[in-house]
PDB file of C-alpha atoms in Angstrom:
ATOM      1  CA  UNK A 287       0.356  13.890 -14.000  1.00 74.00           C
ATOM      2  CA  UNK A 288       2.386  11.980 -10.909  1.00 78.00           C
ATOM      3  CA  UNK A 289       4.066   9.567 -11.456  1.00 90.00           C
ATOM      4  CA  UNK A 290       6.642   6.906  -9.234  1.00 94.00           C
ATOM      5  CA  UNK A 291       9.935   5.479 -10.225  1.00 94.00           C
ATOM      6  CA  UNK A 292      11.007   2.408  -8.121  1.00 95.00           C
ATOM      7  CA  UNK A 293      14.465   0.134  -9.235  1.00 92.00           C
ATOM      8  CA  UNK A 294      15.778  -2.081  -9.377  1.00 93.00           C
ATOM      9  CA  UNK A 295      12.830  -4.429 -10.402  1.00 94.00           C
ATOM     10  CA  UNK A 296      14.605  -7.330  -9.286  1.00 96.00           C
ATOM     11  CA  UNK A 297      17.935  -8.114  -7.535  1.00 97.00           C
ATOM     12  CA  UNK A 298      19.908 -10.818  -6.208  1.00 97.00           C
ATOM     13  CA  UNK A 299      22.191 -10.036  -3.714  1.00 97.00           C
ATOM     14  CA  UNK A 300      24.991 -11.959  -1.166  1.00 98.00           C
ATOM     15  CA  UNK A 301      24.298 -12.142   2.427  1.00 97.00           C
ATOM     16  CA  UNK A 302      26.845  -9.452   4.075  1.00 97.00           C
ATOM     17  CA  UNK A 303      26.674  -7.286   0.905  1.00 97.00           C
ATOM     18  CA  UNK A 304      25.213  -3.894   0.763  1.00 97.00           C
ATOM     19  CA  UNK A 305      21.963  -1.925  -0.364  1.00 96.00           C
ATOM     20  CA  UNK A 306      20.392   0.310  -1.992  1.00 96.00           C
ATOM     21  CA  UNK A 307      16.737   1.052  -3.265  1.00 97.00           C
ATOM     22  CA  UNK A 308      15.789   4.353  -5.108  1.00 96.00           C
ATOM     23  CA  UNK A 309      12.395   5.894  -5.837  1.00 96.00           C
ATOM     24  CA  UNK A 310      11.300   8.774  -7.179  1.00 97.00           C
ATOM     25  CA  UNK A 311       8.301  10.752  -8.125  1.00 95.00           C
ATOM     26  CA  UNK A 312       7.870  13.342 -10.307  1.00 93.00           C
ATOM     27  CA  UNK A 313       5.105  16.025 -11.198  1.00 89.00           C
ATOM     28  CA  UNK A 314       4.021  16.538  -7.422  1.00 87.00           C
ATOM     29  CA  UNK A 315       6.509  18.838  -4.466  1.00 86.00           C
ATOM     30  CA  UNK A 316       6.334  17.930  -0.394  1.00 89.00           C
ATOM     31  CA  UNK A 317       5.064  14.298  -1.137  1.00 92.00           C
ATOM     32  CA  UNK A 318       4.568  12.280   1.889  1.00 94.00           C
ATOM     33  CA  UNK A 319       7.113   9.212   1.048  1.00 96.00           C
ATOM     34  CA  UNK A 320       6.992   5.202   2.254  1.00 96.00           C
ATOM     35  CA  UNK A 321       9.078   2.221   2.305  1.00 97.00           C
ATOM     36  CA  UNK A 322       6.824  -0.815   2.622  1.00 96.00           C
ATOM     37  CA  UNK A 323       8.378  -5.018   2.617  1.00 95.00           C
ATOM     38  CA  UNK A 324       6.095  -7.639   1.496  1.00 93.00           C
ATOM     39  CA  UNK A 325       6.570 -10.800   2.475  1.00 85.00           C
ATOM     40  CA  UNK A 326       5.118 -13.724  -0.507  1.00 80.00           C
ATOM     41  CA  UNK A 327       1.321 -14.207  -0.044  1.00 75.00           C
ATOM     42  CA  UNK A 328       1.258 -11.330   2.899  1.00 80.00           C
ATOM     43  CA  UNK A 329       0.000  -7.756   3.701  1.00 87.00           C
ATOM     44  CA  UNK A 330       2.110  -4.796   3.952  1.00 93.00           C
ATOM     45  CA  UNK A 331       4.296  -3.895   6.341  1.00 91.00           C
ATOM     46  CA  UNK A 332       5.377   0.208   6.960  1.00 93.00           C
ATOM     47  CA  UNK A 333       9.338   0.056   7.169  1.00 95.00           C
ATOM     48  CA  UNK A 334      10.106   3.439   7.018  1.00 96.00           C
ATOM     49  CA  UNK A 335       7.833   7.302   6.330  1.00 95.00           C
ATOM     50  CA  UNK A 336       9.068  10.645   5.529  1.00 96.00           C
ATOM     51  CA  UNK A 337       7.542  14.054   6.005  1.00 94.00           C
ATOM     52  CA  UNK A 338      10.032  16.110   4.170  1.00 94.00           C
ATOM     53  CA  UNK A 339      13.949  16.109   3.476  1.00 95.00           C
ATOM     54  CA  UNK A 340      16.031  14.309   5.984  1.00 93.00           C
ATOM     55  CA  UNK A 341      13.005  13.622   8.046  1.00 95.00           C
ATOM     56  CA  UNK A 342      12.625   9.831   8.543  1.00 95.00           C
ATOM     57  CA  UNK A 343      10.270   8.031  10.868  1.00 93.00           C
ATOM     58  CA  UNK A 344      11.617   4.310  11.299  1.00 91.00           C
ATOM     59  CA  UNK A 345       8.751   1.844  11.810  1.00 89.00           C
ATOM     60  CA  UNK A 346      10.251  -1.736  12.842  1.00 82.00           C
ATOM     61  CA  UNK A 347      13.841  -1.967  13.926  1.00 67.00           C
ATOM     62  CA  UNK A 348      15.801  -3.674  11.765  1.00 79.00           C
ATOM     63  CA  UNK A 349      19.063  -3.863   9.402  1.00 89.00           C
ATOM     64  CA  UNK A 350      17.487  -0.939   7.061  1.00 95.00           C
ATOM     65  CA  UNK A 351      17.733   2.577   6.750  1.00 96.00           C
ATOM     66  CA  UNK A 352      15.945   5.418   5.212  1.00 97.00           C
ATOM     67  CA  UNK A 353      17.314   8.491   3.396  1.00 97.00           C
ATOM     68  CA  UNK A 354      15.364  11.707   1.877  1.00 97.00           C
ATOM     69  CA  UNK A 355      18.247  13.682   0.133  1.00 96.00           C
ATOM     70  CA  UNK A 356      16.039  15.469  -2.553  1.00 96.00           C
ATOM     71  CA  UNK A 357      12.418  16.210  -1.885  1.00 95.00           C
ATOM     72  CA  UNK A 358      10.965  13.814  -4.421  1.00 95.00           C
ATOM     73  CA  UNK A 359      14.028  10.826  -3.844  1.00 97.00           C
ATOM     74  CA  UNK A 360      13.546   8.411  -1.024  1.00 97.00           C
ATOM     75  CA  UNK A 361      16.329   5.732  -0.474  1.00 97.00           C
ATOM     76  CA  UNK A 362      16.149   2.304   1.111  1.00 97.00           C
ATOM     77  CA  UNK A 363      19.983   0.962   2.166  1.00 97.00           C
ATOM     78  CA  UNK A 364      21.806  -1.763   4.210  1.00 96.00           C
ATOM     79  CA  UNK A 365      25.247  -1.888   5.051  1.00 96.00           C
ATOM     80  CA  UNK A 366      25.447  -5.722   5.425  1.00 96.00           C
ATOM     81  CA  UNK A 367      22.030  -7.938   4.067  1.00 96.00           C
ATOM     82  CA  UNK A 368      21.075 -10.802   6.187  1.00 95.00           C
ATOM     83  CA  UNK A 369      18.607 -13.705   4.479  1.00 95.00           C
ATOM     84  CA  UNK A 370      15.601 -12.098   6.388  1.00 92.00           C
ATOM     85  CA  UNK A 371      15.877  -8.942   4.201  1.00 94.00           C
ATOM     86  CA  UNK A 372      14.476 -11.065   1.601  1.00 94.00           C
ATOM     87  CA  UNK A 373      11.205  -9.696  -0.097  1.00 94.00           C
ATOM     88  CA  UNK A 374       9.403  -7.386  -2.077  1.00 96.00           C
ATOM     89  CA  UNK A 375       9.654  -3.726  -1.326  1.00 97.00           C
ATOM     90  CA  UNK A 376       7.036  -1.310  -2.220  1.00 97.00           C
ATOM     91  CA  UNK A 377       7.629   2.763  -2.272  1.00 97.00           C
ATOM     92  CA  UNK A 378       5.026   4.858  -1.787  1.00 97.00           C
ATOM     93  CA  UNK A 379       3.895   8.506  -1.914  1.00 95.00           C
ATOM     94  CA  UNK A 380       0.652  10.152  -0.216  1.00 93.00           C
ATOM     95  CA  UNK A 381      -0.792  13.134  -1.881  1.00 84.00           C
ATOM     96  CA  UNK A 382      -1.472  15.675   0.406  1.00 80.00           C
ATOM     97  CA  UNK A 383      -3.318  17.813  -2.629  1.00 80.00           C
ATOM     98  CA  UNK A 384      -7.180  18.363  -1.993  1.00 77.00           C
ATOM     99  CA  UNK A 385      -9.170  17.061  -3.234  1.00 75.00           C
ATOM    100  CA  UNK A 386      -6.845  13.679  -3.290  1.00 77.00           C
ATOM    101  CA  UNK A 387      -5.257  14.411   0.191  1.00 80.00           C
ATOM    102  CA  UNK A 388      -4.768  11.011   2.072  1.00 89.00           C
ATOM    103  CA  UNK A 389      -4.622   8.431  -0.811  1.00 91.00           C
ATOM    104  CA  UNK A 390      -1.372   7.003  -1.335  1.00 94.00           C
ATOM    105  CA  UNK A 391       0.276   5.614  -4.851  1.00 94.00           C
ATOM    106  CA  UNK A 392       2.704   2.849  -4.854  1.00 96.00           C
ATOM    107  CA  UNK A 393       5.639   2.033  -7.346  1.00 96.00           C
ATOM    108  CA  UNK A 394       5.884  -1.104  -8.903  1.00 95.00           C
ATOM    109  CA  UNK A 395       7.967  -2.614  -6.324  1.00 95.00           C
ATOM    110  CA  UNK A 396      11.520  -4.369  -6.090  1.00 96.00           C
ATOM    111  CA  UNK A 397      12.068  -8.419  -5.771  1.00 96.00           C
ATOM    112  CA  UNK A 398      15.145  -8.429  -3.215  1.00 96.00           C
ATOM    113  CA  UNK A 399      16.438 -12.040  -2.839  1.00 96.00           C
ATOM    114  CA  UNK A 400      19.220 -12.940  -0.594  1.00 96.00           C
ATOM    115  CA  UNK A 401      21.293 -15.425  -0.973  1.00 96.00           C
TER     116      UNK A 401
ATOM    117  CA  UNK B  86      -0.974   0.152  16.133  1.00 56.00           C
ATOM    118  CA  UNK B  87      -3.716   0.213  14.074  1.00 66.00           C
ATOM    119  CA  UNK B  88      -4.978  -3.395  13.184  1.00 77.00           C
ATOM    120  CA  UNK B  89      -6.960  -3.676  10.417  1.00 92.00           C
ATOM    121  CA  UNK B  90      -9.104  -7.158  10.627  1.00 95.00           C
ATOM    122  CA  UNK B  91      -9.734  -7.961   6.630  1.00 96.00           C
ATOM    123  CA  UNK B  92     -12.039 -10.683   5.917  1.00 96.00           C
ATOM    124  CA  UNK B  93     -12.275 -13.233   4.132  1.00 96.00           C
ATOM    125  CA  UNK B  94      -8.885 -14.603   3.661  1.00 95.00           C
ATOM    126  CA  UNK B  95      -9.499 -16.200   0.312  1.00 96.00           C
ATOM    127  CA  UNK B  96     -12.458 -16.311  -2.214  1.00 96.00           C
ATOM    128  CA  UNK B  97     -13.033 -18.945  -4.742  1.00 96.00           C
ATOM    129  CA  UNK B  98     -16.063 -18.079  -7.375  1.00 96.00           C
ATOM    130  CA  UNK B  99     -17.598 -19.156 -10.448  1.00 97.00           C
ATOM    131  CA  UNK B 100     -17.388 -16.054 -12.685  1.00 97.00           C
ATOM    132  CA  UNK B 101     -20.625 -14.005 -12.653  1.00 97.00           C
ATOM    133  CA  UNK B 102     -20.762 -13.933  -9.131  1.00 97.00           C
ATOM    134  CA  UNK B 103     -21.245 -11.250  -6.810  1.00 97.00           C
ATOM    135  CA  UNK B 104     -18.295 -11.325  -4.112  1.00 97.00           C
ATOM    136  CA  UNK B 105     -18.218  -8.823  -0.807  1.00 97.00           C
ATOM    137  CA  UNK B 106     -15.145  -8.286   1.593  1.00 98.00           C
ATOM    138  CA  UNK B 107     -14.736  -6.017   4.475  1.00 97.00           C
ATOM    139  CA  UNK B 108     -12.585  -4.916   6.851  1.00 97.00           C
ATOM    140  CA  UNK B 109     -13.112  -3.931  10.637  1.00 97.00           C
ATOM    141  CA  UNK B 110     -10.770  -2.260  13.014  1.00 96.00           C
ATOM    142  CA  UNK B 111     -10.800  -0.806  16.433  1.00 92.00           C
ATOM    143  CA  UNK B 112      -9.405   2.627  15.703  1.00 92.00           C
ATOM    144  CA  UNK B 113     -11.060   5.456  14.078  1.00 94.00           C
ATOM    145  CA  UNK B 114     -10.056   6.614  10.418  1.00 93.00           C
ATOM    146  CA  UNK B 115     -10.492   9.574   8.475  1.00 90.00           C
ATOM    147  CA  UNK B 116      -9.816   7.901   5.133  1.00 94.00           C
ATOM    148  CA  UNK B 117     -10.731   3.683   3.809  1.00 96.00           C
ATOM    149  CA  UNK B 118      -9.038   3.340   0.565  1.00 97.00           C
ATOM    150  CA  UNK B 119      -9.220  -0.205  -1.340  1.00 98.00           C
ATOM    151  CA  UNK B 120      -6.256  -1.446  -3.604  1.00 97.00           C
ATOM    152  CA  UNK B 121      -5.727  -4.736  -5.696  1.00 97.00           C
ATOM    153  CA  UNK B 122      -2.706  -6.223  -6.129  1.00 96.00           C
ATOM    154  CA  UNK B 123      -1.460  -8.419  -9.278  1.00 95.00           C
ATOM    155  CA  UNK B 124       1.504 -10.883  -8.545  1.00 90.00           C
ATOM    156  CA  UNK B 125       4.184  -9.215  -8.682  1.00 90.00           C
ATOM    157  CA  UNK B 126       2.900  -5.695  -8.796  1.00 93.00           C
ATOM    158  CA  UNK B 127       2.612  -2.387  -6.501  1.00 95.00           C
ATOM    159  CA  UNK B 128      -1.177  -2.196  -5.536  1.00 96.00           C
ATOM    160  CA  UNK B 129      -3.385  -0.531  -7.039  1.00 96.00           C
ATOM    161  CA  UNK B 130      -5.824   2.341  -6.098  1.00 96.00           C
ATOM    162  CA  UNK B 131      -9.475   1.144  -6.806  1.00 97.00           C
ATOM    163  CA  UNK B 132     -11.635   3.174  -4.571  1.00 97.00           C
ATOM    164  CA  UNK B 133     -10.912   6.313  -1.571  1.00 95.00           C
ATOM    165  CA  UNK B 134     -13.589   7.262   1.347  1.00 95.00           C
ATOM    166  CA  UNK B 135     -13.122  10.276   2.868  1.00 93.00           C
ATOM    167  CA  UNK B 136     -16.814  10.701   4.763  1.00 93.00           C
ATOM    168  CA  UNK B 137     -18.747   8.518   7.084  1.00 94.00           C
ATOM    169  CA  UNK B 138     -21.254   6.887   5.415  1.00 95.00           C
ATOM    170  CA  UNK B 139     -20.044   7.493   2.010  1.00 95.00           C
ATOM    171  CA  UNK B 140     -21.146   4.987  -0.752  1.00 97.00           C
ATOM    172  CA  UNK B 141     -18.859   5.406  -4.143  1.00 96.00           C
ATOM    173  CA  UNK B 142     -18.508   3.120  -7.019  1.00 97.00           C
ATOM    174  CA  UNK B 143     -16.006   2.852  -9.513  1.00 95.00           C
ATOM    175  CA  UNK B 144     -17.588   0.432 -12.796  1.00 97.00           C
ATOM    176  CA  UNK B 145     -18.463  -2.989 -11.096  1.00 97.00           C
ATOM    177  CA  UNK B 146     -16.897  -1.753  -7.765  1.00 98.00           C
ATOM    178  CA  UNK B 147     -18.915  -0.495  -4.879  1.00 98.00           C
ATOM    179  CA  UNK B 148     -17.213   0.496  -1.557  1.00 98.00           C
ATOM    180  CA  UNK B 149     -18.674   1.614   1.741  1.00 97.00           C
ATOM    181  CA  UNK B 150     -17.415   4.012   4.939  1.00 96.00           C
ATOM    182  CA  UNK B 151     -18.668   2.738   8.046  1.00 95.00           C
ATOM    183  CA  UNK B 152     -20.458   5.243  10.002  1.00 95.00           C
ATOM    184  CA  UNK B 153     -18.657   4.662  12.832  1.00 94.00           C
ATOM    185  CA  UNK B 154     -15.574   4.970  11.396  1.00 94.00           C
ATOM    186  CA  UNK B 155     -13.909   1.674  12.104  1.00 95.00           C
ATOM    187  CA  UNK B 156     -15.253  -0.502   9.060  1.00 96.00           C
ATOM    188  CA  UNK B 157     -15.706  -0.429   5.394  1.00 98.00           C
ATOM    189  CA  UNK B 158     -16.704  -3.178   2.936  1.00 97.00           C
ATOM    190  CA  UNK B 159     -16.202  -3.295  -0.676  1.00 98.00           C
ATOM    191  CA  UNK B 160     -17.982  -5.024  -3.024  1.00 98.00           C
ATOM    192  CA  UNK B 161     -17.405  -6.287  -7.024  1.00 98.00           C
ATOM    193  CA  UNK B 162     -20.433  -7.533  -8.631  1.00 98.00           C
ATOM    194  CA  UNK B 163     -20.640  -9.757 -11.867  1.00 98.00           C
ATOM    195  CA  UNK B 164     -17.181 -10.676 -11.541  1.00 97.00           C
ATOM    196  CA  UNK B 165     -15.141 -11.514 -14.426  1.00 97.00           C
ATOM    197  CA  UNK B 166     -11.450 -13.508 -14.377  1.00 95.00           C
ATOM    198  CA  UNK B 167      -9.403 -10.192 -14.805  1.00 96.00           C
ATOM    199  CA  UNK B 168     -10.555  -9.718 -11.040  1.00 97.00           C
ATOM    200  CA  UNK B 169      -8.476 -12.184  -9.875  1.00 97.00           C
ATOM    201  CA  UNK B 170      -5.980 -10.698  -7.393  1.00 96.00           C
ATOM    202  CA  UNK B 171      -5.424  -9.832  -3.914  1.00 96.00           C
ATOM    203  CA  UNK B 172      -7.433  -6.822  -2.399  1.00 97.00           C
ATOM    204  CA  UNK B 173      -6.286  -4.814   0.287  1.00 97.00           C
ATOM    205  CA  UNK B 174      -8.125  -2.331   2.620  1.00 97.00           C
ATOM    206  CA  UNK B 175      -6.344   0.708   3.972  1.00 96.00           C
ATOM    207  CA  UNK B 176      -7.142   2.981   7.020  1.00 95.00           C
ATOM    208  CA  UNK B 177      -5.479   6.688   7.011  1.00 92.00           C
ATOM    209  CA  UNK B 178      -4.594   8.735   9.927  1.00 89.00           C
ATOM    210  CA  UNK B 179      -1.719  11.276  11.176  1.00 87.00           C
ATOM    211  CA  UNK B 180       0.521  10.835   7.663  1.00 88.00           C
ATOM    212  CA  UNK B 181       0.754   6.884   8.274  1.00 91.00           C
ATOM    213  CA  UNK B 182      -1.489   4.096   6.592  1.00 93.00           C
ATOM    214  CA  UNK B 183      -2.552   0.519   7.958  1.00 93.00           C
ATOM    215  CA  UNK B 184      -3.492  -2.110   5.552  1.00 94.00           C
ATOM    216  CA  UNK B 185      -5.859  -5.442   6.197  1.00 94.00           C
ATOM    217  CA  UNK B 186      -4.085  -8.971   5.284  1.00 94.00           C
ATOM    218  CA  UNK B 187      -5.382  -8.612   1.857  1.00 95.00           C
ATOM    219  CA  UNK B 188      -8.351 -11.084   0.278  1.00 96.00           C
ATOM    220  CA  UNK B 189      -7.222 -12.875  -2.023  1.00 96.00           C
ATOM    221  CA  UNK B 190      -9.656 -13.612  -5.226  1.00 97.00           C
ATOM    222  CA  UNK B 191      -9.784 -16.546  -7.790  1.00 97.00           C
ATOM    223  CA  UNK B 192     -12.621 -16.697 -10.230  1.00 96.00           C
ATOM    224  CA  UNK B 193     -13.119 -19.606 -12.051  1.00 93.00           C
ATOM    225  CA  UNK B 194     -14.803 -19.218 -15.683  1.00 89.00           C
TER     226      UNK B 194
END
């Protein structure tokens, strides 16, 4: 079976201070992958999607990036975090596999606060 | 982009009660999914539509596919307090998913 790895689970970090998310999934190969921010009490917003290795589509501008080293690794970073990067991030990975082609699964998140 | 119009914002029921949400949007999709979300939690996959039209259930969980495409509606019936939670609706097209506001659902017992 598939399943997502997404840490830290929580972390506090300094304005000005760097990044960096990590998610992977295992038991699937070519997995569409997605870095999603939640904001407290809102809906979803698509930061970042990846097709394949070192393909990266980038949604909203912003102080993030978006890496795809290994097929089945997707990285969130920042080189400096500013308050506004506070909030929960969600990875995510669509199965392309019929018959469960276009549902996506979602890790259990990260709580970034910025302080 | 794709906006997905979710409705309601926010339920409040007695537990037992039948509760229906939907979601509308002017774009065409070839997949509605429906997710809930616990605090503090990645969502949840509860239901997937793949065909216009299509009525599935999953236990106390119904959900619709508009036939046109742009709407879907989900429905719990006989709800219980475990159902508490925000539910999200999800369109699919071209590798990229849109998501509704979320609904979110208290039950009082």
């Amino acid at each position: 079976s598939q399943t997502i790895h997404q840490w830290p689970a929580t972390l506090v970090q300094p304005v000005g201070s760097p990044l960096s998310l990590e998610c992977t999934v295992e038991g699937t190969s070519n997995p569409n992958l997605y870095w999603y921010r939640q904001a407290a009490g809102r809906g979803l917003q698509l930061l970042f999607y990846s097709v394949g290795i070192g393909q990266i589509s980038s949604e909203v501008p912003q102080n993030l990036s978006a890496s795809r080293p290994q097929d089945r690794q997707f990285i969130l970073s920042s080189k400096k975090l500013l308050l506004s990067d506070s909030g929960f991030y969600l990875c995510a990975w669509r199965d392309r596999r019929y018959p469960s082609e276009n549902i996506q699964y979602f890790g259990a998140g990260t709580r970034l606060s910025v302080l | 982009g794709q906006q997905l119009n979710q409705s309601p914002q926010s339920m409040f029921i007695q537990e037992g009660e039948d509760v229906s949400m939907n979601c509308t949007s002017s774009s065409i999709f070839n997949t509605w999914l429906w997710y809930k979300q616990d605090p503090g939690e990645g969502p949840v996959l509860l239901i997937a539509l793949y065909k216009a039209g299509e009525l599935t259930s999953n236990g106390r969980l119904t959900a619709q596919f508009g036939i046109t495409r742009k709407d879907s509606f989900l429905n719990i019936s006989a709800s219980i307090p475990s159902d508490v939670g925000i539910y999200f609706c999800a369109g699919y097209n071209f590798n990229k998913f849109y998501f509704g506001s979320g609904t979110k659902l208290n039950v009082k017992p």
